[in-house]
Amino acid sequence: MRIPITIPTEPIGSIPRPVALIERVAKSDSEDPDLAPLYEDAIRDTIERFEATGSPVVTDGEQRKYANFATYAVHGLPNTAPDGFKIPFSDGHTRRLPRLTRGPFRYKRYADGYLDVAMRYAHVPLKQAVISPSALSLMYPAKRIPDYSREQFIDDLLREHETEIRRCLQKGALKVQVDFTEGRLAVKIDPSGHLLKTFIDLNNLALSRFSPAEYGRIGVHTCPGNDFDSTHSADVDYAEWLPSLFELKAGNFYIALAGERDRRQVLKIIREHLRPDQRIFVGVTAPIDPHIETPEEVRDRVLEASEYIPIEQLGTTDDCGFSPFSDDTSTSRDTAFAKIHARVLGTALAETLIGAR
Ligand SMILES: [Zn+2]
């Protein structure tokens, strides 16, 4: 008798916010108490539609993460200025991180607060994405802050990040995903690889605080960025940095693949470097591409990946969130959910085929 195989499938995180919510936030402030019912409606509707796709794991679509996946924890801190690190995108636009102006560094909010709300609506397991320490480390300015050294900042940052992950795990998140989109960008900014190594070391300092049991519930997401259908580092070859990625002490990796020019080449690199206790969720839908994948296209991408990644270490995901930045309207909610539906159906088709071998 054959034992049926299971290929887990999970989203990354964000779903485009309802246009009415984006317009209201633009008119006031993201923390305006009057917005509470709009956020609540957006979260309820997102989870309802997520579950309707058949996705076995859902998120709140990051409806409340403002202004984006990277700065939600520090948005509104009094000891920051808006002129921090610039992220350049391929279409010419930029996004900026806040700059820390004085110590001590503390999060203003932890992502488990989003889980509290989402859990009221979800009937299936929830996943929670958090920002990496390496991304937030870019908030410390090049010129030292008087009376608050970079070392003190890193201590505070790691403690805050660890606290956030622990709170999400304790609340019952099936997985906690560390968003590490700046890994690939690091190679673009510093082709010597020094910045990437700094990022990997820093994130490992944080990850090494968790036990082997927790390791299986922690993942890392990497992609070339996604904002207004534009990327920040798609031109950086995966070969230059994927080997370093698998040095991270996490049990799950969510890797953008559908939008890559040469998927087989990327899969070869993954095969060479993945470790036996790591599961690889490959991207089978591309949020950046307006074309809605068919379940058959997704199935074929899973079959292709299964030629390189052992089936017990394979999973599927979307290449990225559908709107990591809260005001990104380049993808509609309908398109996002249609792509997720295709991911779920296509992964199931592949499961059946592989199980019958
Ligand atoms: Zn991403």
PDB file of C-alpha atoms in Angstrom, residues 1 8 46 53 75 89 108-109 133 139 143 148 154-155 163 171 190 215 224 233 256 283 290 330 347 352 355:
ATOM      1  CA  MET A   1       0.000   0.000   0.000  1.00  0.00           C
ATOM      2  CA  PRO A   8       2.936  21.568   2.647  1.00  0.00           C
ATOM      3  CA  THR A  46      -8.957  38.704   4.157  1.00  0.00           C
ATOM      4  CA  THR A  53      -8.929  29.357  -1.469  1.00  0.00           C
ATOM      5  CA  HIS A  75       6.634  52.994  12.998  1.00  0.00           C
ATOM      6  CA  PHE A  89      13.849  49.618  -6.892  1.00  0.00           C
ATOM      7  CA  LYS A 108       6.825  50.034  19.469  1.00  0.00           C
ATOM      8  CA  ARG A 109       4.760  46.936  18.711  1.00  0.00           C
ATOM      9  CA  PRO A 133      17.313  41.892  12.774  1.00  0.00           C
ATOM     10  CA  MET A 139      18.461  51.950  11.176  1.00  0.00           C
ATOM     11  CA  LYS A 143      27.813  58.256  12.341  1.00  0.00           C
ATOM     12  CA  TYR A 148      24.481  54.670  22.570  1.00  0.00           C
ATOM     13  CA  ILE A 154      22.577  45.334  18.484  1.00  0.00           C
ATOM     14  CA  ASP A 155      22.006  43.911  21.995  1.00  0.00           C
ATOM     15  CA  THR A 163      10.907  38.556  22.294  1.00  0.00           C
ATOM     16  CA  LYS A 171       0.360  32.583  20.893  1.00  0.00           C
ATOM     17  CA  ASP A 190      28.444  45.149  -1.445  1.00  0.00           C
ATOM     18  CA  TYR A 215      13.767  25.639  14.959  1.00  0.00           C
ATOM     19  CA  PRO A 224      14.407  40.064  -4.832  1.00  0.00           C
ATOM     20  CA  SER A 233      17.869  42.861  -6.506  1.00  0.00           C
ATOM     21  CA  ALA A 256      11.216  33.097  -4.572  1.00  0.00           C
ATOM     22  CA  GLY A 283       7.777  29.965  -4.929  1.00  0.00           C
ATOM     23  CA  PRO A 290      -0.100  39.973 -13.630  1.00  0.00           C
ATOM     24  CA  SER A 330      -0.339  47.223  -8.322  1.00  0.00           C
ATOM     25  CA  THR A 347       0.332  21.648  -5.245  1.00  0.00           C
ATOM     26  CA  THR A 352      -1.305  13.052  -6.398  1.00  0.00           C
ATOM     27  CA  GLY A 355       2.258   9.866  -4.663  1.00  0.00           C
TER      28      GLY A 355
END
